[in-house]
């Protein structure tokens, strides 16, 4: 792994096997913890899926990842997988909530019958002697199928838990008997015994299932983040069923009270090829930080060339702040700038070749249309109306072609290149594009066109030694 040309220097990825949803994000006693969905035995069919674990003091240099399961699917209530969940710091430790999935053998559709969905709690304590400074306790089942409202199918999963006004609250993604997506709201006095307290539904049908619900609170206002499935027929969906975005709640409304959200206000988190199942947390400094999975549930693109032994990665941590008119802004956390090394400048029509595919590229004050070309394979361009991410080499892009986002005013553009990952941020994070790519050249070539000074920093390797 330490010599893999596609290994990244500041994106979390598995040493072997399959990685997907970020889970259990938190900071405890100064240490950041990122759990994630993990199948070490991938691509073996039906490989067990549980949680992996990374930890860091600075969101840049990470440990862990190569030690197998942190949470293994080893009980009867999670025999088909320890699925996604969250973390809540509590009592000097952290509570981990997640879904245990069981698919019964037999002729079932696994929507209306044949699937068991349990919500499970693990109490974890800070322990300097344990890996990552955290020791996981026993598993306790809190909810099973019979505890959910009668209008739900077997698809209930992905708990998001928080504390508010002396109570514990939980959001669960769900699918009702009419194949409409929604989120369940549950309330608890102690975080262990739960009662149904309402629902969050759209004003009009919006997908058949909502995965990975999340609550974001900034400046006294709340947003619901979720991943609606069944969106392929919408004109902006790029023929993709599974989407990821958020809706702002009206001023003064709270998810804890249940809500009816206006589907017309849905905004995508990311316009690239590879982004799904984001999760947020508030760190000990009060920042709201978001991390997403750089992959998609049902894409033909598996995430890696055929001869690779690992698949997928996570985005860089993104700090989330409130923008105008209910929008949320996403910027790479400032800690990543500590990896900046040698600085270069390019004027209009300039070209630069770097020895590594790791760079932080900034176009601070564009003056008119522009084009940034990476390796003669990936074009990032703006024409005054749209920001475009386009592959000109199908092999590098794994046969993906183009993604666009409306953009009438481009004030700045930042591009992070990290071997097999590219993330694009425009206008201080108003727009984001995340995509995987697999360059065929040893060196990174950057070409520019347009009236804008392009500043390029070579980036260090924050993951050096992580996989040894």
CSV table of C-alpha atoms in Angstrom, one decimal:
chain,number,residue,atom,x,y,z
A,1,UNK,CA,0.0,0.0,0.0
A,2,UNK,CA,2.8,2.5,0.8
A,3,UNK,CA,4.0,2.2,-2.9
A,4,UNK,CA,0.5,2.1,-4.5
A,5,UNK,CA,0.5,5.0,-7.1
A,6,UNK,CA,-3.2,5.7,-6.3
A,7,UNK,CA,-2.7,5.8,-2.6
A,8,UNK,CA,-3.7,9.3,-1.3
A,9,UNK,CA,-1.9,11.7,0.9
A,10,UNK,CA,-4.8,13.5,2.6
A,11,UNK,CA,-7.9,11.4,1.9
A,12,UNK,CA,-8.9,8.4,4.1
A,13,UNK,CA,-9.0,5.1,2.2
A,14,UNK,CA,-8.9,1.4,3.2
A,15,UNK,CA,-5.6,-0.5,3.1
A,16,UNK,CA,-7.5,-3.4,1.6
A,17,UNK,CA,-11.2,-4.1,0.8
A,18,UNK,CA,-14.1,-1.8,0.4
A,19,UNK,CA,-14.9,1.5,2.3
A,20,UNK,CA,-18.1,3.5,2.2
A,21,UNK,CA,-20.2,5.7,4.5
A,22,UNK,CA,-18.4,7.8,7.1
A,23,UNK,CA,-19.8,6.9,10.6
A,24,UNK,CA,-19.4,7.9,14.2
A,25,UNK,CA,-17.6,11.2,13.5
A,26,UNK,CA,-16.5,12.9,16.7
A,27,UNK,CA,-13.7,14.5,18.7
A,28,UNK,CA,-12.9,13.2,22.1
A,29,UNK,CA,-10.2,14.7,24.4
A,30,UNK,CA,-8.6,16.4,21.4
A,31,UNK,CA,-8.6,13.3,19.2
A,32,UNK,CA,-10.7,13.2,16.0
A,33,UNK,CA,-12.4,9.9,15.3
A,34,UNK,CA,-13.6,8.8,11.8
A,35,UNK,CA,-15.3,5.4,11.7
A,36,UNK,CA,-16.6,4.1,8.4
A,37,UNK,CA,-18.4,1.3,6.7
A,38,UNK,CA,-15.8,-1.4,5.9
A,39,UNK,CA,-15.5,-4.8,4.2
A,40,UNK,CA,-11.9,-6.0,4.5
A,41,UNK,CA,-12.6,-9.1,2.5
A,42,UNK,CA,-14.0,-7.3,-0.6
A,43,UNK,CA,-14.3,-8.3,-3.4
A,44,UNK,CA,-15.3,-11.7,-2.0
A,45,UNK,CA,-19.1,-12.0,-2.6
A,46,UNK,CA,-21.2,-11.2,0.5
A,47,UNK,CA,-18.1,-10.1,2.4
A,48,UNK,CA,-18.9,-9.1,6.0
A,49,UNK,CA,-19.5,-5.4,6.5
A,50,UNK,CA,-18.8,-3.5,9.8
A,51,UNK,CA,-17.0,-0.4,10.9
A,52,UNK,CA,-13.3,0.6,10.4
A,53,UNK,CA,-11.6,3.3,12.4
A,54,UNK,CA,-9.1,6.1,11.9
A,55,UNK,CA,-8.0,8.7,14.4
A,56,UNK,CA,-6.0,12.0,14.3
A,57,UNK,CA,-4.9,14.9,16.4
A,58,UNK,CA,-5.1,17.4,13.5
A,59,UNK,CA,-7.4,16.1,10.7
A,60,UNK,CA,-4.3,15.7,8.5
A,61,UNK,CA,-2.1,12.9,9.9
A,62,UNK,CA,-4.1,9.8,10.6
A,63,UNK,CA,-3.5,6.5,12.3
A,64,UNK,CA,-5.5,3.2,12.2
A,65,UNK,CA,-7.2,1.9,9.1
A,66,UNK,CA,-5.2,-1.3,8.9
A,67,UNK,CA,-6.4,-3.1,12.0
A,68,UNK,CA,-9.5,-4.8,10.7
A,69,UNK,CA,-13.0,-4.2,12.1
A,70,UNK,CA,-13.5,-1.7,14.9
A,71,UNK,CA,-17.1,-2.9,15.1
A,72,UNK,CA,-17.6,-6.4,13.6
A,73,UNK,CA,-21.1,-7.8,12.6
A,74,UNK,CA,-20.8,-10.5,15.2
A,75,UNK,CA,-24.2,-10.7,16.8
A,76,UNK,CA,-27.5,-12.1,15.7
A,77,UNK,CA,-29.0,-8.6,15.3
A,78,UNK,CA,-26.3,-7.5,12.7
A,79,UNK,CA,-25.6,-10.8,10.9
A,80,UNK,CA,-25.9,-9.1,7.5
A,81,UNK,CA,-23.9,-6.0,8.5
A,82,UNK,CA,-23.2,-3.4,11.1
A,83,UNK,CA,-24.6,-0.5,9.1
A,84,UNK,CA,-24.3,3.3,9.4
A,85,UNK,CA,-24.7,5.4,12.5
A,86,UNK,CA,-23.4,8.3,14.5
A,87,UNK,CA,-21.5,9.4,17.7
A,88,UNK,CA,-22.6,11.5,20.6
A,89,UNK,CA,-20.0,12.6,23.2
A,90,UNK,CA,-21.4,11.9,26.6
A,91,UNK,CA,-20.1,11.4,30.2
A,92,UNK,CA,-16.4,11.6,29.4
A,93,UNK,CA,-16.8,9.1,26.5
A,94,UNK,CA,-18.9,8.7,23.4
A,95,UNK,CA,-22.1,6.8,22.5
A,96,UNK,CA,-22.1,5.1,19.2
A,97,UNK,CA,-25.5,4.4,17.6
A,98,UNK,CA,-25.8,2.3,14.5
A,99,UNK,CA,-28.1,0.0,12.5
A,100,UNK,CA,-27.8,-3.8,12.7
A,101,UNK,CA,-29.0,-5.4,9.4
A,102,UNK,CA,-30.3,-8.9,9.0
A,103,UNK,CA,-31.6,-10.4,5.8
A,104,UNK,CA,-33.5,-13.7,6.6
A,105,UNK,CA,-33.0,-16.6,4.2
A,106,UNK,CA,-35.9,-17.2,1.9
A,107,UNK,CA,-37.9,-15.8,-0.9
A,108,UNK,CA,-38.4,-12.2,0.3
A,109,UNK,CA,-38.3,-8.8,-1.3
A,110,UNK,CA,-36.4,-7.5,1.8
A,111,UNK,CA,-38.5,-4.3,1.6
A,112,UNK,CA,-41.8,-5.5,3.1
A,113,UNK,CA,-40.6,-8.7,4.5
A,114,UNK,CA,-37.5,-10.7,5.3
A,115,UNK,CA,-35.4,-7.9,6.8
A,116,UNK,CA,-34.7,-7.0,10.4
A,117,UNK,CA,-33.4,-3.6,11.3
A,118,UNK,CA,-32.1,-3.0,14.9
A,119,UNK,CA,-30.7,0.2,16.3
A,120,UNK,CA,-27.7,-0.7,18.5
A,121,UNK,CA,-25.8,1.3,21.1
A,122,UNK,CA,-22.2,1.0,22.1
A,123,UNK,CA,-20.9,3.0,25.1
A,124,UNK,CA,-17.2,3.9,24.5
A,125,UNK,CA,-14.9,5.4,27.0
A,126,UNK,CA,-11.8,7.5,26.7
A,127,UNK,CA,-8.8,5.2,27.4
A,128,UNK,CA,-5.2,6.2,26.6
A,129,UNK,CA,-4.2,2.6,26.7
A,130,UNK,CA,-6.6,1.6,23.8
A,131,UNK,CA,-6.1,2.1,20.1
A,132,UNK,CA,-7.0,5.7,19.3
A,133,UNK,CA,-7.6,6.5,22.9
A,134,UNK,CA,-11.0,5.0,22.9
A,135,UNK,CA,-12.3,1.7,24.3
A,136,UNK,CA,-15.6,0.2,23.0
A,137,UNK,CA,-18.0,-1.4,25.4
A,138,UNK,CA,-20.8,-4.0,24.9
A,139,UNK,CA,-23.5,-3.8,22.3
A,140,UNK,CA,-27.1,-3.1,23.4
A,141,UNK,CA,-30.1,-3.4,21.1
A,142,UNK,CA,-32.5,-0.4,21.6
A,143,UNK,CA,-35.1,-0.8,18.8
A,144,UNK,CA,-36.3,-3.5,16.6
A,145,UNK,CA,-38.9,-3.7,13.7
A,146,UNK,CA,-41.9,-3.8,16.1
A,147,UNK,CA,-40.8,-0.5,17.6
A,148,UNK,CA,-41.2,1.5,14.4
A,149,UNK,CA,-44.5,3.0,13.2
A,150,UNK,CA,-46.9,0.6,11.4
A,151,UNK,CA,-46.7,2.6,8.2
A,152,UNK,CA,-42.9,1.8,7.8
A,153,UNK,CA,-41.5,-1.0,5.6
A,154,UNK,CA,-38.5,-3.0,6.8
A,155,UNK,CA,-36.2,-0.1,5.5
A,156,UNK,CA,-35.5,1.9,8.7
A,157,UNK,CA,-31.8,2.7,9.3
A,158,UNK,CA,-28.9,5.2,9.9
A,159,UNK,CA,-29.6,6.8,13.3
A,160,UNK,CA,-28.6,10.5,13.9
A,161,UNK,CA,-28.7,11.3,17.6
A,162,UNK,CA,-28.4,14.6,19.4
A,163,UNK,CA,-29.4,16.2,22.7
A,164,UNK,CA,-31.6,19.3,22.9
A,165,UNK,CA,-33.6,20.9,25.8
A,166,UNK,CA,-33.0,18.1,28.2
A,167,UNK,CA,-34.0,15.3,25.9
A,168,UNK,CA,-32.3,12.9,23.5
A,169,UNK,CA,-33.5,13.0,19.9
A,170,UNK,CA,-33.0,10.5,17.0
A,171,UNK,CA,-33.6,10.7,13.3
A,172,UNK,CA,-34.0,7.5,11.3
A,173,UNK,CA,-34.1,7.2,7.6
A,174,UNK,CA,-37.2,5.3,6.4
A,175,UNK,CA,-39.4,4.1,3.6
A,176,UNK,CA,-43.2,3.9,4.1
A,177,UNK,CA,-45.7,1.3,2.7
A,178,UNK,CA,-46.5,3.7,-0.2
A,179,UNK,CA,-42.7,3.8,-1.2
A,180,UNK,CA,-42.2,7.3,0.0
A,181,UNK,CA,-39.1,8.4,1.7
A,182,UNK,CA,-39.2,10.1,5.1
A,183,UNK,CA,-37.4,10.4,8.4
A,184,UNK,CA,-38.7,9.2,11.7
A,185,UNK,CA,-38.3,11.4,14.9
A,186,UNK,CA,-37.8,9.6,18.2
A,187,UNK,CA,-37.4,11.0,21.7
A,188,UNK,CA,-35.7,9.7,24.8
A,189,UNK,CA,-35.0,10.9,28.4
A,190,UNK,CA,-31.8,8.9,28.7
A,191,UNK,CA,-30.6,8.0,25.2
A,192,UNK,CA,-31.5,4.4,25.7
A,193,UNK,CA,-35.3,4.0,25.9
A,194,UNK,CA,-37.0,5.6,22.8
A,195,UNK,CA,-40.5,6.7,21.8
A,196,UNK,CA,-41.8,7.7,18.4
A,197,UNK,CA,-42.3,11.4,18.4
A,198,UNK,CA,-43.2,12.3,14.8
A,199,UNK,CA,-42.0,12.4,11.2
A,200,UNK,CA,-40.2,14.6,8.7
A,201,UNK,CA,-41.9,14.3,5.4
A,202,UNK,CA,-41.7,16.3,2.1
A,203,UNK,CA,-44.5,18.5,0.8
A,204,UNK,CA,-44.6,16.3,-2.3
A,205,UNK,CA,-43.1,12.8,-2.9
A,206,UNK,CA,-39.4,13.0,-3.0
A,207,UNK,CA,-37.7,9.6,-3.4
A,208,UNK,CA,-38.8,6.2,-2.2
A,209,UNK,CA,-36.3,6.0,0.7
A,210,UNK,CA,-34.3,8.5,2.7
A,211,UNK,CA,-30.9,7.3,3.8
A,212,UNK,CA,-28.3,8.8,6.2
A,213,UNK,CA,-30.4,11.6,7.7
A,214,UNK,CA,-28.5,14.3,9.5
A,215,UNK,CA,-29.2,17.5,11.5
A,216,UNK,CA,-27.1,20.6,11.1
A,217,UNK,CA,-27.6,23.6,13.3
A,218,UNK,CA,-25.9,26.9,12.6
A,219,UNK,CA,-26.7,30.4,13.9
A,220,UNK,CA,-29.9,29.1,15.6
A,221,UNK,CA,-31.3,27.6,12.4
A,222,UNK,CA,-31.6,23.9,11.4
A,223,UNK,CA,-31.0,22.0,8.2
A,224,UNK,CA,-32.0,18.5,7.3
A,225,UNK,CA,-29.4,16.6,5.3
A,226,UNK,CA,-30.4,13.3,3.7
A,227,UNK,CA,-29.9,10.9,0.8
A,228,UNK,CA,-33.1,10.3,-1.2
A,229,UNK,CA,-33.2,7.2,-3.4
A,230,UNK,CA,-35.3,6.9,-6.5
A,231,UNK,CA,-34.5,10.3,-8.1
A,232,UNK,CA,-33.3,9.1,-11.5
A,233,UNK,CA,-36.2,10.8,-13.5
A,234,UNK,CA,-35.6,14.3,-12.2
A,235,UNK,CA,-34.1,16.6,-14.8
A,236,UNK,CA,-31.1,17.4,-12.7
A,237,UNK,CA,-30.3,13.9,-11.5
A,238,UNK,CA,-27.8,12.9,-14.3
A,239,UNK,CA,-29.7,9.6,-14.6
A,240,UNK,CA,-28.6,8.7,-11.0
A,241,UNK,CA,-31.1,7.2,-8.5
A,242,UNK,CA,-29.2,8.1,-5.3
A,243,UNK,CA,-28.7,11.8,-4.4
A,244,UNK,CA,-27.3,13.6,-1.5
A,245,UNK,CA,-28.4,17.1,-0.3
A,246,UNK,CA,-30.1,19.2,2.3
A,247,UNK,CA,-33.1,21.4,2.9
A,248,UNK,CA,-33.2,24.5,5.2
A,249,UNK,CA,-36.0,24.5,7.8
A,250,UNK,CA,-37.9,27.8,8.1
A,251,UNK,CA,-36.6,30.1,10.8
A,252,UNK,CA,-37.7,28.9,14.2
A,253,UNK,CA,-38.8,25.4,13.1
A,254,UNK,CA,-37.1,22.4,14.7
A,255,UNK,CA,-36.6,18.8,13.6
A,256,UNK,CA,-37.4,17.6,17.1
A,257,UNK,CA,-41.0,18.8,16.6
A,258,UNK,CA,-41.4,16.9,13.3
A,259,UNK,CA,-41.6,18.9,10.1
A,260,UNK,CA,-42.9,19.1,6.6
A,261,UNK,CA,-40.0,20.2,4.4
A,262,UNK,CA,-40.4,21.8,1.0
A,263,UNK,CA,-38.7,19.5,-1.6
A,264,UNK,CA,-38.3,22.4,-3.9
A,265,UNK,CA,-35.6,23.8,-1.6
A,266,UNK,CA,-33.4,20.7,-1.8
A,267,UNK,CA,-29.8,21.5,-2.7
A,268,UNK,CA,-27.2,19.0,-3.6
A,269,UNK,CA,-24.1,18.9,-1.4
A,270,UNK,CA,-21.8,18.1,-4.3
A,271,UNK,CA,-22.1,18.1,-8.1
A,272,UNK,CA,-19.3,15.7,-8.9
A,273,UNK,CA,-19.4,12.0,-9.8
A,274,UNK,CA,-18.5,10.6,-6.4
A,275,UNK,CA,-20.3,11.9,-3.3
A,276,UNK,CA,-22.8,10.3,-1.0
A,277,UNK,CA,-23.8,9.6,2.6
A,278,UNK,CA,-22.2,12.7,4.2
A,279,UNK,CA,-22.1,13.0,8.0
A,280,UNK,CA,-21.5,16.1,10.1
A,281,UNK,CA,-20.3,16.6,13.7
A,282,UNK,CA,-19.3,19.6,15.9
A,283,UNK,CA,-15.8,19.5,17.1
A,284,UNK,CA,-14.5,20.8,20.4
A,285,UNK,CA,-13.8,24.3,19.0
A,286,UNK,CA,-17.4,24.6,17.8
A,287,UNK,CA,-16.8,24.0,14.1
A,288,UNK,CA,-19.3,22.0,12.1
A,289,UNK,CA,-17.4,19.5,10.0
A,290,UNK,CA,-18.7,17.4,7.2
A,291,UNK,CA,-17.2,14.3,5.6
A,292,UNK,CA,-18.7,12.4,2.7
A,293,UNK,CA,-18.1,9.1,0.9
A,294,UNK,CA,-16.4,9.5,-2.5
A,295,UNK,CA,-18.5,6.8,-4.1
A,296,UNK,CA,-22.0,6.0,-5.0
A,297,UNK,CA,-24.3,3.0,-4.0
A,298,UNK,CA,-25.3,1.7,-7.4
A,299,UNK,CA,-22.9,3.3,-9.9
A,300,UNK,CA,-21.4,1.1,-12.7
A,301,UNK,CA,-18.1,2.5,-11.8
A,302,UNK,CA,-16.8,0.4,-8.9
A,303,UNK,CA,-14.3,3.0,-7.7
A,304,UNK,CA,-11.0,1.5,-8.9
A,305,UNK,CA,-9.3,-0.2,-11.8
A,306,UNK,CA,-9.7,-4.0,-11.9
A,307,UNK,CA,-6.4,-4.9,-10.4
A,308,UNK,CA,-6.7,-2.9,-7.3
A,309,UNK,CA,-7.2,-4.5,-3.9
A,310,UNK,CA,-9.0,-1.6,-2.3
A,311,UNK,CA,-12.0,0.5,-3.2
A,312,UNK,CA,-13.2,4.1,-2.5
A,313,UNK,CA,-12.2,6.9,-0.1
A,314,UNK,CA,-13.7,9.7,2.0
A,315,UNK,CA,-13.6,13.4,1.1
A,316,UNK,CA,-11.4,15.8,3.0
A,317,UNK,CA,-13.0,17.2,6.1
A,318,UNK,CA,-15.1,20.2,5.1
A,319,UNK,CA,-16.0,23.0,7.5
A,320,UNK,CA,-19.7,24.0,7.0
A,321,UNK,CA,-21.0,27.5,7.5
A,322,UNK,CA,-24.3,29.3,6.8
A,323,UNK,CA,-24.5,31.2,3.5
A,324,UNK,CA,-27.3,33.3,2.0
A,325,UNK,CA,-30.9,32.2,1.4
A,326,UNK,CA,-30.6,28.9,3.2
A,327,UNK,CA,-27.4,27.7,1.4
A,328,UNK,CA,-24.6,26.0,3.2
A,329,UNK,CA,-20.9,26.7,2.4
A,330,UNK,CA,-18.2,24.0,2.4
A,331,UNK,CA,-14.5,24.7,2.7
A,332,UNK,CA,-11.7,22.3,3.3
A,333,UNK,CA,-10.6,22.6,6.9
A,334,UNK,CA,-7.7,25.0,7.3
A,335,UNK,CA,-5.5,22.3,8.8
A,336,UNK,CA,-4.9,20.9,5.3
A,337,UNK,CA,-2.9,24.0,4.5
A,338,UNK,CA,-0.2,22.7,6.7
A,339,UNK,CA,0.6,20.2,3.9
A,340,UNK,CA,1.4,23.0,1.5
A,341,UNK,CA,5.0,22.9,0.3
A,342,UNK,CA,6.6,24.6,-2.7
A,343,UNK,CA,4.6,27.4,-4.2
A,344,UNK,CA,4.3,28.1,-8.0
A,345,UNK,CA,2.4,30.7,-10.0
A,346,UNK,CA,0.9,30.4,-13.5
A,347,UNK,CA,-0.4,33.2,-15.7
A,348,UNK,CA,-2.9,32.8,-18.6
A,349,UNK,CA,-1.8,30.0,-20.8
A,350,UNK,CA,0.8,28.7,-18.4
A,351,UNK,CA,1.8,25.1,-17.9
A,352,UNK,CA,3.5,23.3,-15.0
A,353,UNK,CA,4.5,19.7,-14.4
A,354,UNK,CA,4.9,18.4,-10.8
A,355,UNK,CA,6.6,15.2,-9.8
A,356,UNK,CA,3.6,14.0,-7.7
A,357,UNK,CA,-0.2,14.0,-8.2
A,358,UNK,CA,-0.7,16.0,-5.0
A,359,UNK,CA,-1.5,19.7,-5.4
A,360,UNK,CA,-3.6,22.6,-3.9
A,361,UNK,CA,-4.6,24.9,-6.8
A,362,UNK,CA,-6.1,28.3,-6.2
A,363,UNK,CA,-7.6,30.8,-8.8
A,364,UNK,CA,-8.3,33.7,-6.5
A,365,UNK,CA,-9.8,36.4,-8.8
A,366,UNK,CA,-10.9,35.1,-12.2
A,367,UNK,CA,-11.7,37.7,-14.8
A,368,UNK,CA,-13.9,36.0,-17.3
A,369,UNK,CA,-14.1,32.5,-18.6
A,370,UNK,CA,-11.3,30.1,-17.6
A,371,UNK,CA,-10.1,26.5,-18.1
A,372,UNK,CA,-7.9,24.4,-15.9
A,373,UNK,CA,-6.7,21.2,-17.5
A,374,UNK,CA,-5.2,18.3,-15.4
A,375,UNK,CA,-3.0,15.7,-17.2
A,376,UNK,CA,-4.8,16.4,-20.5
A,377,UNK,CA,-7.5,14.2,-19.1
A,378,UNK,CA,-9.7,16.3,-16.7
A,379,UNK,CA,-11.0,19.8,-17.5
A,380,UNK,CA,-12.5,22.2,-15.0
A,381,UNK,CA,-14.0,25.2,-16.8
A,382,UNK,CA,-16.3,28.2,-16.4
A,383,UNK,CA,-18.0,29.9,-19.3
A,384,UNK,CA,-19.9,32.6,-17.4
A,385,UNK,CA,-23.0,30.5,-16.8
A,386,UNK,CA,-21.8,27.0,-15.8
A,387,UNK,CA,-19.0,25.4,-13.9
A,388,UNK,CA,-18.1,22.2,-15.7
A,389,UNK,CA,-16.1,19.1,-14.7
A,390,UNK,CA,-15.4,17.0,-17.8
A,391,UNK,CA,-13.2,14.0,-18.5
A,392,UNK,CA,-11.5,14.0,-21.9
A,393,UNK,CA,-9.8,10.7,-21.3
A,394,UNK,CA,-12.4,7.9,-20.6
A,395,UNK,CA,-9.7,5.6,-19.2
A,396,UNK,CA,-8.7,8.1,-16.6
A,397,UNK,CA,-12.3,8.9,-15.7
A,398,UNK,CA,-13.5,5.3,-15.8
A,399,UNK,CA,-15.9,6.1,-18.7
A,400,UNK,CA,-17.6,9.0,-16.8
A,401,UNK,CA,-18.1,12.1,-18.9
A,402,UNK,CA,-19.3,15.4,-17.5
A,403,UNK,CA,-21.0,17.1,-14.5
A,404,UNK,CA,-22.2,20.8,-14.4
A,405,UNK,CA,-23.6,23.3,-12.0
A,406,UNK,CA,-25.1,26.7,-12.7
A,407,UNK,CA,-22.7,29.4,-11.8
A,408,UNK,CA,-23.3,33.0,-13.0
A,409,UNK,CA,-20.5,34.6,-11.0
A,410,UNK,CA,-17.1,32.9,-10.3
A,411,UNK,CA,-15.2,34.7,-7.6
A,412,UNK,CA,-12.7,32.0,-6.7
A,413,UNK,CA,-11.9,28.4,-7.5
A,414,UNK,CA,-9.9,25.9,-5.4
A,415,UNK,CA,-8.9,22.4,-6.6
A,416,UNK,CA,-7.4,19.7,-4.4
A,417,UNK,CA,-5.6,17.0,-6.3
A,418,UNK,CA,-4.6,13.9,-4.3
A,419,UNK,CA,-3.4,11.1,-6.6
A,420,UNK,CA,-6.7,9.3,-7.3
A,421,UNK,CA,-9.1,12.0,-5.9
A,422,UNK,CA,-10.0,15.5,-7.0
A,423,UNK,CA,-12.2,17.9,-5.1
A,424,UNK,CA,-13.3,21.3,-6.5
A,425,UNK,CA,-14.7,24.2,-4.4
A,426,UNK,CA,-16.1,27.4,-6.0
A,427,UNK,CA,-17.0,30.7,-4.4
A,428,UNK,CA,-15.8,29.9,-0.9
A,429,UNK,CA,-17.7,26.6,-1.0
A,430,UNK,CA,-21.0,27.6,-2.6
A,431,UNK,CA,-20.4,24.8,-5.1
A,432,UNK,CA,-18.4,21.6,-4.7
A,433,UNK,CA,-17.4,18.7,-7.0
A,434,UNK,CA,-15.8,15.5,-5.8
A,435,UNK,CA,-14.6,12.8,-8.2
A,436,UNK,CA,-12.2,9.9,-8.4
A,437,UNK,CA,-9.8,9.6,-11.3
A,438,UNK,CA,-6.9,7.3,-12.1
A,439,UNK,CA,-4.1,9.1,-13.9
A,440,UNK,CA,-1.9,7.1,-16.2
A,441,UNK,CA,1.2,9.4,-16.1
A,442,UNK,CA,3.7,9.6,-13.3
A,443,UNK,CA,3.7,13.4,-13.2
A,444,UNK,CA,0.9,15.9,-12.8
A,445,UNK,CA,0.6,18.4,-15.6
A,446,UNK,CA,-1.5,21.6,-15.0
A,447,UNK,CA,-2.4,23.9,-17.9
A,448,UNK,CA,-4.4,27.1,-17.5
A,449,UNK,CA,-6.4,29.4,-19.9
A,450,UNK,CA,-8.1,32.6,-18.8
A,451,UNK,CA,-7.4,35.9,-17.1
A,452,UNK,CA,-6.6,34.6,-13.6
A,453,UNK,CA,-3.5,34.2,-11.6
A,454,UNK,CA,-3.2,30.5,-10.7
A,455,UNK,CA,-1.3,29.7,-7.5
A,456,UNK,CA,-0.2,26.1,-7.0
A,457,UNK,CA,1.2,24.5,-3.9
A,458,UNK,CA,2.8,21.1,-4.0
A,459,UNK,CA,1.2,19.0,-1.2
A,460,UNK,CA,2.9,16.8,1.3
A,461,UNK,CA,1.9,13.3,2.3
A,462,UNK,CA,-0.2,13.4,5.5
A,463,UNK,CA,-0.8,9.6,5.3
A,464,UNK,CA,2.9,8.6,5.1
A,465,UNK,CA,3.3,5.7,7.4
A,466,UNK,CA,-0.4,5.2,8.0
A,467,UNK,CA,-0.6,1.8,6.1
A,468,UNK,CA,2.8,0.4,7.0
